[in-house]
């Protein structure tokens, strides 16, 4: 529920009384409501006296307008339009003395007031406007002072939560105690992080949050109901938790008796500010912890972390179990992704998926990849699918995933990491962005990826393909494509012509040209094997 806008300048009245409460002051004990009863919940923040014809130019929202009807004595026909004009300008009510200048109010005016829920009040003759002004304004100022004092009390209590190192549990408990309502702290995905308040009301609050889910943005609280609600408050209120320009969720409150008023919304806003501090503090701690975790796992995967016993002991301190048979997964952002915005989401997606399937698994984010060490008994493909589903909620970034062979223990983790990294990169080259590949399923590409001397691979390509090894000439690239399809179809000329949309004679001419460049590959199976391998190496370019 969106809290009312509050002016920042000091001295401005930002709280008031309902029309119903105004009628309860002693000077208005004999006043009578003659229309607009359903609008008694309208808020009065100031008073004004209408004794000039052009008063509409001077009125302000949330005013109680007092009049003897003197400006209207000669124009009774304008009374019918007066209520609509005042309601349009946001006034709260009109109080009038009859008998001096206006004997009675026209039926049209009364009907319009009822229709617009705009209170019309008949004032007693023996009460002066100055008495009404003094008493009502005094009550309004006392109300504002009480609200401000309550707000300061809430502020001190919530600040003490932060100073004492409290978290969201303590924040919600403090707010629930101050407002006597059920309170929940919710993250941006709709997950409830902390609750406090009467158990039954908390259950209702949780159900409401579950129905809304993450589809309701934290920055878009529910709209407030109109002021003409009979003086009642609201049953649900939601305010955003914002830190560093980012929305981290919301604070939600529920009162079954609709007792949450605007002044309570102010306290909820203070609680949201404190919650933002708590979230920011936790993020800073998490960032430091994540760096230590990532540095340690990087040392493990590069064989620089020390003995297996030392690695096992330190991993347990992080909640990881590395001494069991495990599988290593590497999720690497695809080149076209915006790493600045996608990397954090990538880590979060994989952390959530890993925790769901293997709470003792290791997860760490490196510069543009995430590495996961899972129990070998866990379905790695399922974990990758869950992570991809979570990550896909905010496109257009994508990542490719590689999976290693099962690793028997800590000593074999560097080799498993290399396998997973190769699988991710070869899979992307073969299948495009978003690929998921297992090292054992790479076929001949697995063998080629194990060749450490990439310069030797490139030399083999140049020696085998000659001029077709580069894209310097568009014709060479076109001929290489023809060669590739010929080899894929086992030299089936008719099928190759169909795939490439060539005339049979055109293809025969191209085959002749290829044999002049490469040799008699149509009759030499060993040459065909070399050409196939060379094309595979080219396809793995950049790995």
Coordinates of C-alpha atoms in Angstrom, one line a residue:
X1 CA 0.0 0.0 0.0
X2 CA 1.5 3.3 -1.1
X3 CA 2.1 5.6 1.9
X4 CA 0.9 9.2 1.6
X5 CA 3.4 11.8 0.3
X6 CA 4.9 13.7 3.2
X7 CA 6.4 17.2 2.8
X8 CA 9.9 17.5 4.0
X9 CA 9.7 21.0 5.3
X10 CA 9.5 21.5 9.1
X11 CA 6.3 23.0 10.5
X12 CA 4.0 21.4 7.9
X13 CA 1.0 19.5 9.2
X14 CA 1.3 16.0 7.9
X15 CA -1.3 14.3 10.2
X16 CA -4.8 15.1 11.0
X17 CA -8.2 14.1 12.4
X18 CA -11.0 12.3 10.6
X19 CA -14.2 14.3 10.1
X20 CA -15.8 11.9 12.5
X21 CA -13.2 12.8 15.2
X22 CA -13.6 16.5 14.5
X23 CA -17.3 16.1 15.3
X24 CA -16.4 14.7 18.6
X25 CA -14.8 17.9 20.0
X26 CA -16.8 19.8 22.6
X27 CA -17.5 22.9 20.6
X28 CA -19.2 20.8 17.9
X29 CA -21.2 18.7 20.4
X30 CA -24.5 20.2 19.0
X31 CA -23.4 20.0 15.3
X32 CA -25.5 17.8 13.0
X33 CA -24.4 15.8 10.0
X34 CA -27.0 16.3 7.3
X35 CA -25.3 14.5 4.3
X36 CA -22.2 12.6 3.3
X37 CA -22.0 10.1 6.2
X38 CA -19.9 7.6 4.2
X39 CA -17.2 10.3 4.0
X40 CA -16.6 10.7 7.8
X41 CA -13.2 9.0 7.3
X42 CA -11.9 12.0 5.3
X43 CA -8.9 13.6 7.0
X44 CA -8.9 17.2 8.3
X45 CA -5.5 18.8 8.4
X46 CA -6.5 22.5 8.4
X47 CA -9.5 24.8 8.7
X48 CA -10.7 27.7 6.5
X49 CA -13.5 30.2 6.6
X50 CA -15.5 31.1 3.5
X51 CA -16.9 34.6 3.6
X52 CA -15.8 35.9 0.2
X53 CA -17.3 34.9 -3.2
X54 CA -14.1 33.6 -4.8
X55 CA -13.1 31.2 -2.0
X56 CA -12.5 28.3 -4.4
X57 CA -9.3 30.0 -5.4
X58 CA -8.0 29.9 -1.8
X59 CA -9.1 26.5 -0.5
X60 CA -6.6 23.6 -0.1
X61 CA -6.9 19.8 0.2
X62 CA -7.8 18.3 3.6
X63 CA -9.5 21.4 4.8
X64 CA -12.7 21.8 6.9
X65 CA -14.4 24.8 5.4
X66 CA -16.6 26.9 7.8
X67 CA -19.2 29.4 6.4
X68 CA -22.3 31.3 7.3
X69 CA -23.4 31.2 3.7
X70 CA -22.9 35.0 3.3
X71 CA -21.2 34.8 -0.1
X72 CA -24.0 32.6 -1.4
X73 CA -26.9 34.6 -0.1
X74 CA -27.7 36.2 -3.5
X75 CA -26.8 33.1 -5.6
X76 CA -28.6 30.1 -4.2
X77 CA -28.5 28.4 -7.5
X78 CA -24.7 28.0 -7.1
X79 CA -25.1 25.8 -4.0
X80 CA -25.8 22.7 -6.1
X81 CA -22.4 23.0 -7.8
X82 CA -20.5 24.0 -4.7
X83 CA -20.1 20.5 -3.2
X84 CA -18.7 19.1 -6.5
X85 CA -16.2 22.0 -6.7
X86 CA -15.1 21.5 -3.1
X87 CA -14.8 17.8 -3.5
X88 CA -12.8 18.2 -6.7
X89 CA -10.3 20.4 -4.8
X90 CA -9.8 17.7 -2.2
X91 CA -11.6 19.4 0.7
X92 CA -12.7 17.2 3.6
X93 CA -16.0 18.7 4.6
X94 CA -18.2 21.8 4.6
X95 CA -19.7 23.2 7.9
X96 CA -22.4 25.8 7.5
X97 CA -24.6 28.0 9.8
X98 CA -28.1 28.3 8.4
X99 CA -30.7 31.0 9.2
X100 CA -28.7 34.1 8.8
X101 CA -28.0 34.3 5.1
X102 CA -29.1 31.0 3.8
X103 CA -32.3 29.5 5.2
X104 CA -31.9 25.9 3.9
X105 CA -29.7 23.8 1.6
X106 CA -31.3 22.7 -1.7
X107 CA -32.1 19.0 -2.1
X108 CA -29.7 18.8 -5.0
X109 CA -26.8 19.9 -2.8
X110 CA -27.6 17.2 -0.1
X111 CA -28.0 14.5 -2.8
X112 CA -24.7 15.4 -4.4
X113 CA -22.9 15.4 -1.0
X114 CA -24.3 11.9 -0.3
X115 CA -23.3 10.7 -3.8
X116 CA -19.7 12.1 -3.4
X117 CA -19.4 11.0 0.2
X118 CA -18.7 14.6 1.1
X119 CA -19.8 15.5 4.7
X120 CA -22.1 18.5 5.1
X121 CA -22.3 19.7 8.7
X122 CA -24.9 22.0 10.2
X123 CA -23.3 24.2 12.9
X124 CA -25.1 25.4 16.0
X125 CA -25.8 29.2 16.1
X126 CA -24.2 29.7 19.5
X127 CA -20.7 28.5 18.6
X128 CA -18.1 30.9 17.2
X129 CA -15.8 30.1 14.4
X130 CA -12.8 31.1 16.5
X131 CA -13.7 28.5 19.2
X132 CA -14.0 25.8 16.5
X133 CA -10.7 26.9 14.9
X134 CA -8.8 26.9 18.2
X135 CA -10.1 23.6 19.5
X136 CA -9.8 21.6 16.3
X137 CA -6.4 23.0 15.4
X138 CA -5.2 22.2 18.9
X139 CA -6.3 18.6 18.6
X140 CA -4.7 18.3 15.1
X141 CA -1.4 19.7 16.5
X142 CA -1.6 17.4 19.5
X143 CA -2.2 14.5 17.2
X144 CA 0.8 15.4 15.1
X145 CA 3.0 15.8 18.2
X146 CA 1.9 12.4 19.4
X147 CA 2.6 10.8 16.0
X148 CA 6.0 12.4 15.8
X149 CA 6.9 11.3 19.4
X150 CA 5.8 7.7 18.5
X151 CA 7.9 7.9 15.3
X152 CA 10.9 9.0 17.3
X153 CA 10.4 6.2 19.7
X154 CA 10.2 3.7 16.8
X155 CA 13.3 5.3 15.3
X156 CA 15.3 4.8 18.5
X157 CA 14.2 1.3 18.9
X158 CA 15.0 0.3 15.3
X159 CA 18.4 2.1 15.4
X160 CA 19.2 0.1 18.5
X161 CA 18.5 -3.1 16.6
X162 CA 21.2 -2.1 14.0
X163 CA 23.7 -1.0 16.7
X164 CA 23.2 -4.3 18.5
X165 CA 24.0 -6.2 15.4
X166 CA 20.4 -7.4 14.9
X167 CA 19.0 -8.8 11.7
X168 CA 15.7 -8.9 9.9
X169 CA 14.2 -11.1 12.7
X170 CA 14.8 -8.4 15.2
X171 CA 13.5 -5.7 12.9
X172 CA 10.2 -7.5 12.3
X173 CA 9.9 -8.2 16.0
X174 CA 10.4 -4.6 16.8
X175 CA 7.8 -3.4 14.3
X176 CA 5.3 -6.0 15.4
X177 CA 5.7 -4.9 19.0
X178 CA 5.3 -1.2 18.2
X179 CA 2.3 -1.5 15.9
X180 CA 0.7 -4.7 17.3
X181 CA 0.4 -6.2 13.9
X182 CA 1.9 -9.1 11.9
X183 CA 5.0 -8.2 10.0
X184 CA 7.1 -10.0 7.4
X185 CA 10.3 -9.1 5.6
X186 CA 10.2 -10.4 2.0
X187 CA 13.0 -10.5 -0.6
X188 CA 12.6 -9.5 -4.3
X189 CA 11.6 -13.1 -5.3
X190 CA 8.7 -13.2 -2.9
X191 CA 10.5 -15.4 -0.3
X192 CA 9.7 -14.6 3.3
X193 CA 12.9 -13.9 5.2
X194 CA 11.5 -13.1 8.7
X195 CA 8.2 -12.8 10.4
X196 CA 6.8 -11.6 13.8
X197 CA 3.4 -11.0 15.4
X198 CA 0.4 -13.1 16.4
X199 CA 0.8 -16.6 14.8
X200 CA -2.7 -16.6 13.2
X201 CA -2.1 -13.2 11.6
X202 CA 1.3 -14.2 10.5
X203 CA -0.2 -17.2 8.7
X204 CA -2.7 -15.0 6.9
X205 CA 0.1 -12.6 6.0
X206 CA 2.2 -15.5 4.6
X207 CA -0.7 -16.7 2.5
X208 CA -1.2 -13.2 1.1
X209 CA 2.5 -12.9 0.2
X210 CA 2.4 -16.4 -1.5
X211 CA -0.6 -15.4 -3.6
X212 CA 1.2 -12.2 -4.7
X213 CA 4.5 -13.9 -5.4
X214 CA 7.4 -12.1 -7.0
X215 CA 5.1 -10.6 -9.7
X216 CA 4.4 -7.6 -7.4
X217 CA 7.5 -5.4 -7.5
X218 CA 9.0 -4.2 -4.3
X219 CA 8.9 -0.7 -5.7
X220 CA 5.2 -0.8 -6.4
X221 CA 3.3 -1.2 -3.1
X222 CA -0.4 -1.6 -3.1
X223 CA -2.3 1.7 -3.7
X224 CA -3.9 3.3 -0.7
X225 CA -7.7 3.2 -0.4
X226 CA -9.6 6.6 -0.7
X227 CA -9.9 8.6 2.5
X228 CA -13.6 8.1 2.6
X229 CA -13.5 4.7 4.4
X230 CA -15.3 5.6 7.6
X231 CA -12.1 6.4 9.5
X232 CA -10.8 2.9 9.3
X233 CA -7.2 2.0 8.5
X234 CA -5.8 -0.6 6.2
X235 CA -5.5 -4.4 6.6
X236 CA -2.4 -4.8 4.5
X237 CA 0.5 -2.4 3.9
X238 CA 3.7 -3.0 1.9
X239 CA 6.7 -0.6 1.7
X240 CA 9.8 -1.2 -0.4
X241 CA 13.3 -2.0 1.0
X242 CA 15.7 0.1 -1.1
X243 CA 19.5 0.2 -0.7
X244 CA 22.0 1.7 -3.1
X245 CA 19.3 2.3 -5.7
X246 CA 18.4 -1.4 -5.8
X247 CA 15.2 -2.9 -4.5
X248 CA 15.8 -5.7 -2.1
X249 CA 12.3 -6.6 -1.3
X250 CA 9.6 -5.2 1.0
X251 CA 8.3 -5.0 4.5
X252 CA 4.7 -6.1 4.7
X253 CA 2.3 -5.7 7.6
X254 CA -1.2 -7.1 8.3
X255 CA -3.9 -6.2 10.8
X256 CA -7.1 -8.2 10.8
X257 CA -9.0 -5.2 12.3
X258 CA -7.8 -2.8 9.5
X259 CA -6.0 -0.8 12.2
X260 CA -2.9 0.2 10.1
X261 CA -3.1 4.0 9.7
X262 CA -0.9 6.5 7.8
X263 CA 1.2 7.2 11.0
X264 CA 1.9 3.4 11.1
X265 CA 3.0 3.5 7.5
X266 CA 5.6 6.1 8.6
X267 CA 7.0 3.6 11.1
X268 CA 7.0 0.9 8.5
X269 CA 9.0 3.2 6.2
X270 CA 11.5 3.6 9.0
X271 CA 11.7 -0.1 9.4
X272 CA 12.3 -0.5 5.7
X273 CA 15.2 1.9 6.0
X274 CA 16.7 -0.1 8.8
X275 CA 16.0 -3.3 6.9
X276 CA 18.0 -1.8 4.0
X277 CA 20.9 -1.2 6.3
X278 CA 20.7 -4.8 7.5
X279 CA 20.6 -6.1 3.9
X280 CA 23.5 -3.9 2.9
X281 CA 25.6 -5.0 5.9
X282 CA 24.8 -8.6 5.1
X283 CA 25.7 -8.1 1.5
X284 CA 29.1 -6.7 2.5
X285 CA 29.8 -9.7 4.8
X286 CA 28.6 -12.1 2.1
X287 CA 30.9 -10.4 -0.5
X288 CA 33.9 -10.9 1.7
X289 CA 33.0 -14.5 2.4
X290 CA 32.4 -15.1 -1.3
X291 CA 35.8 -13.8 -2.1
X292 CA 37.5 -16.1 0.4
X293 CA 35.5 -19.0 -0.9
X294 CA 36.3 -18.3 -4.5
X295 CA 40.0 -17.8 -3.8
X296 CA 40.2 -21.1 -1.9
X297 CA 38.3 -23.1 -4.5
X298 CA 40.5 -21.6 -7.3
X299 CA 43.6 -22.8 -5.3
X300 CA 42.0 -26.2 -5.0
X301 CA 41.2 -26.4 -8.7
X302 CA 44.7 -25.3 -9.7
X303 CA 46.4 -27.6 -7.2
X304 CA 47.8 -24.9 -5.0
X305 CA 45.7 -25.4 -1.9
X306 CA 48.1 -27.8 -0.1
X307 CA 47.6 -31.4 1.1
X308 CA 44.3 -33.2 0.7
X309 CA 43.9 -33.2 4.5
X310 CA 44.3 -29.4 4.7
X311 CA 41.9 -28.9 1.8
X312 CA 39.3 -31.2 3.3
X313 CA 39.5 -29.5 6.7
X314 CA 39.2 -26.0 5.3
X315 CA 36.4 -27.0 2.9
X316 CA 34.4 -28.3 5.9
X317 CA 34.7 -24.9 7.5
X318 CA 32.9 -23.5 4.4
X319 CA 30.3 -26.2 4.6
X320 CA 31.7 -28.1 1.7
X321 CA 32.4 -31.8 1.4
X322 CA 35.2 -32.4 -1.1
X323 CA 36.7 -35.8 0.0
X324 CA 33.8 -37.8 -1.5
X325 CA 33.4 -38.7 -5.2
X326 CA 32.3 -35.5 -7.0
X327 CA 31.6 -34.0 -10.3
X328 CA 32.8 -30.6 -11.4
X329 CA 30.6 -28.2 -13.4
X330 CA 31.7 -25.0 -15.1
X331 CA 29.1 -22.4 -16.1
X332 CA 30.7 -19.8 -18.3
X333 CA 29.0 -16.7 -19.6
X334 CA 28.6 -16.6 -23.3
X335 CA 30.6 -13.9 -25.1
X336 CA 27.7 -11.6 -26.0
X337 CA 26.5 -11.4 -22.3
X338 CA 26.9 -8.3 -20.2
X339 CA 29.2 -9.6 -17.6
X340 CA 28.8 -6.7 -15.2
X341 CA 25.1 -7.4 -14.7
X342 CA 25.0 -11.1 -15.4
X343 CA 27.8 -12.5 -13.2
X344 CA 26.0 -11.9 -9.9
X345 CA 22.8 -13.5 -11.2
X346 CA 24.8 -16.4 -12.5
X347 CA 26.3 -17.0 -9.1
X348 CA 22.9 -16.7 -7.4
X349 CA 21.2 -19.0 -9.8
X350 CA 23.8 -21.8 -9.4
X351 CA 24.0 -21.3 -5.6
X352 CA 20.3 -21.8 -5.3
X353 CA 20.2 -24.8 -7.6
X354 CA 23.2 -26.4 -5.8
X355 CA 21.8 -25.9 -2.3
X356 CA 18.5 -27.6 -3.5
X357 CA 20.2 -30.7 -4.7
X358 CA 23.4 -30.9 -2.7
X359 CA 23.7 -28.7 0.5
X360 CA 27.3 -29.8 1.0
X361 CA 28.3 -28.9 -2.6
X362 CA 30.8 -26.2 -3.3
X363 CA 29.9 -23.1 -5.4
X364 CA 32.1 -20.1 -6.2
X365 CA 32.0 -17.4 -8.8
X366 CA 35.2 -16.5 -10.7
X367 CA 35.6 -13.6 -13.1
X368 CA 33.1 -14.7 -15.8
X369 CA 32.2 -18.2 -14.7
X370 CA 30.8 -20.2 -11.8
X371 CA 32.4 -23.5 -10.7
X372 CA 30.3 -26.1 -8.8
X373 CA 31.6 -29.3 -7.1
X374 CA 28.7 -31.7 -6.7
X375 CA 28.2 -35.1 -5.1
X376 CA 28.8 -37.6 -8.0
X377 CA 25.5 -39.2 -7.2
X378 CA 23.6 -36.0 -7.9
X379 CA 22.1 -35.6 -11.4
X380 CA 24.3 -32.8 -12.7
X381 CA 22.1 -32.2 -15.8
X382 CA 19.1 -31.6 -13.5
X383 CA 21.1 -29.0 -11.4
X384 CA 22.2 -27.3 -14.6
X385 CA 18.6 -27.2 -15.9
X386 CA 17.4 -25.6 -12.6
X387 CA 20.1 -23.0 -12.7
X388 CA 19.3 -22.2 -16.3
X389 CA 15.6 -21.8 -15.5
X390 CA 16.4 -19.3 -12.7
X391 CA 18.9 -17.4 -14.8
X392 CA 16.5 -17.2 -17.8
X393 CA 14.1 -15.1 -15.8
X394 CA 16.1 -12.0 -16.8
X395 CA 17.4 -12.4 -20.4
X396 CA 19.2 -11.7 -22.7
X397 CA 22.4 -13.1 -21.1
X398 CA 23.2 -16.8 -21.5
X399 CA 25.8 -19.3 -20.3
X400 CA 27.2 -22.6 -21.4
X401 CA 27.8 -25.4 -19.0
X402 CA 30.4 -28.2 -19.0
X403 CA 30.5 -31.3 -16.8
X404 CA 33.5 -33.4 -15.9
X405 CA 33.9 -37.1 -15.4
X406 CA 33.4 -38.2 -11.7
X407 CA 36.4 -37.3 -9.6
X408 CA 37.5 -39.7 -6.8
X409 CA 38.8 -37.1 -4.5
X410 CA 40.6 -33.8 -3.8
X411 CA 43.7 -34.7 -5.7
X412 CA 41.8 -35.2 -9.0
X413 CA 39.9 -32.0 -8.8
X414 CA 42.3 -29.9 -11.0
X415 CA 41.9 -32.5 -13.8
X416 CA 38.1 -32.5 -13.4
X417 CA 38.0 -28.7 -13.6
X418 CA 40.0 -28.8 -16.8
X419 CA 37.6 -31.3 -18.3
X420 CA 34.5 -29.3 -17.3
X421 CA 36.0 -26.1 -18.7
X422 CA 36.8 -27.8 -22.0
X423 CA 33.4 -29.3 -22.2
X424 CA 31.8 -25.8 -21.7
X425 CA 33.9 -24.2 -24.4
X426 CA 33.8 -27.0 -26.9
X427 CA 30.0 -27.3 -26.3
X428 CA 29.5 -23.7 -27.1
X429 CA 31.6 -24.0 -30.3
X430 CA 29.6 -27.0 -31.4
X431 CA 26.1 -26.1 -30.3
X432 CA 26.1 -22.3 -29.8
X433 CA 25.4 -20.2 -26.7
X434 CA 23.5 -21.9 -23.9
X435 CA 25.0 -25.3 -24.6
X436 CA 25.2 -28.1 -22.0
X437 CA 28.0 -30.6 -22.6
X438 CA 29.6 -33.5 -20.8
X439 CA 33.3 -34.2 -21.3
X440 CA 32.7 -37.8 -22.2
X441 CA 30.2 -36.9 -24.9
X442 CA 32.5 -34.7 -26.9
X443 CA 33.6 -37.6 -29.1
X444 CA 36.6 -36.7 -31.3
X445 CA 36.5 -33.1 -30.0
X446 CA 37.4 -34.5 -26.5
X447 CA 40.6 -36.1 -28.0
X448 CA 41.5 -32.9 -29.9
X449 CA 40.9 -30.8 -26.8
X450 CA 43.4 -32.9 -24.9
X451 CA 46.2 -31.9 -27.2
X452 CA 48.2 -29.4 -25.2
X453 CA 50.2 -28.0 -28.1
X454 CA 47.6 -25.9 -29.9
X455 CA 50.3 -24.6 -32.2
X456 CA 50.8 -28.1 -33.5
X457 CA 47.1 -28.4 -34.2
X458 CA 47.0 -25.1 -36.1
X459 CA 50.0 -26.3 -38.1
X460 CA 48.2 -29.5 -39.0
X461 CA 45.2 -27.5 -40.2
X462 CA 47.4 -25.3 -42.4
X463 CA 49.3 -28.3 -43.9
X464 CA 46.1 -30.2 -44.5
X465 CA 43.8 -27.5 -45.8
X466 CA 46.3 -25.1 -47.4
X467 CA 44.5 -22.0 -48.6
X468 CA 41.2 -23.3 -47.3
X469 CA 42.5 -22.9 -43.7
X470 CA 41.7 -19.2 -43.6
X471 CA 38.8 -16.9 -44.4
X472 CA 40.9 -14.3 -46.2
X473 CA 39.1 -15.2 -49.5
X474 CA 35.3 -15.7 -49.5
X475 CA 35.7 -18.3 -52.3
X476 CA 38.0 -20.4 -50.0
X477 CA 35.4 -20.3 -47.2
X478 CA 32.7 -21.4 -49.7
X479 CA 34.8 -24.3 -51.0
X480 CA 35.6 -25.4 -47.4
X481 CA 31.8 -25.5 -46.8
X482 CA 31.4 -27.7 -49.8
X483 CA 34.2 -30.0 -48.6
X484 CA 32.6 -30.3 -45.2
X485 CA 29.2 -31.3 -46.6
X486 CA 30.8 -33.8 -49.0
X487 CA 32.7 -35.5 -46.1
X488 CA 29.5 -35.5 -43.9
X489 CA 27.6 -37.3 -46.7
X490 CA 30.4 -39.8 -47.3
X491 CA 31.0 -38.3 -50.8
X492 CA 27.3 -38.6 -51.8
X493 CA 27.3 -36.1 -54.7
X494 CA 23.5 -36.1 -55.1
X495 CA 22.8 -35.5 -51.4
X496 CA 25.5 -32.8 -51.2
X497 CA 24.1 -31.0 -54.2
X498 CA 20.7 -31.1 -52.6
X499 CA 21.9 -29.7 -49.2
X500 CA 23.9 -26.9 -50.9
X501 CA 21.3 -26.2 -53.5
X502 CA 23.8 -26.7 -56.3
X503 CA 23.3 -28.1 -59.8
X504 CA 24.9 -31.5 -60.1
X505 CA 27.4 -30.2 -62.7
X506 CA 28.3 -27.3 -60.5
X507 CA 29.2 -29.6 -57.7
X508 CA 31.3 -31.8 -60.0
X509 CA 33.2 -28.7 -61.0
X510 CA 33.8 -27.8 -57.4
X511 CA 35.0 -31.3 -56.5
X512 CA 37.5 -31.1 -59.2
X513 CA 38.8 -27.7 -57.9
X514 CA 39.0 -29.1 -54.4
X515 CA 41.1 -32.1 -55.6
X516 CA 43.5 -29.8 -57.4
X517 CA 43.9 -27.8 -54.1
X518 CA 43.9 -30.7 -51.6
X519 CA 44.8 -33.9 -53.5
X520 CA 42.7 -36.9 -54.6
X521 CA 40.6 -37.2 -51.5
X522 CA 37.7 -39.0 -53.2
X523 CA 40.0 -42.0 -53.6
X524 CA 42.2 -41.7 -50.6
X525 CA 40.5 -42.6 -47.2
X526 CA 43.5 -41.4 -45.2
X527 CA 43.4 -38.0 -46.8
X528 CA 39.7 -37.8 -46.1
X529 CA 40.4 -38.6 -42.4
X530 CA 43.0 -35.8 -42.2
X531 CA 40.6 -33.4 -43.9
X532 CA 37.9 -34.3 -41.5
X533 CA 40.1 -33.8 -38.4
X534 CA 41.4 -30.5 -39.8
X535 CA 37.8 -29.2 -40.2
X536 CA 37.0 -30.3 -36.7
X537 CA 40.0 -28.4 -35.3
X538 CA 38.9 -25.3 -37.3
X539 CA 35.4 -25.7 -35.7
X540 CA 37.1 -25.7 -32.3
X541 CA 38.8 -22.4 -33.0
X542 CA 39.3 -20.2 -29.9
X543 CA 39.3 -23.2 -27.5

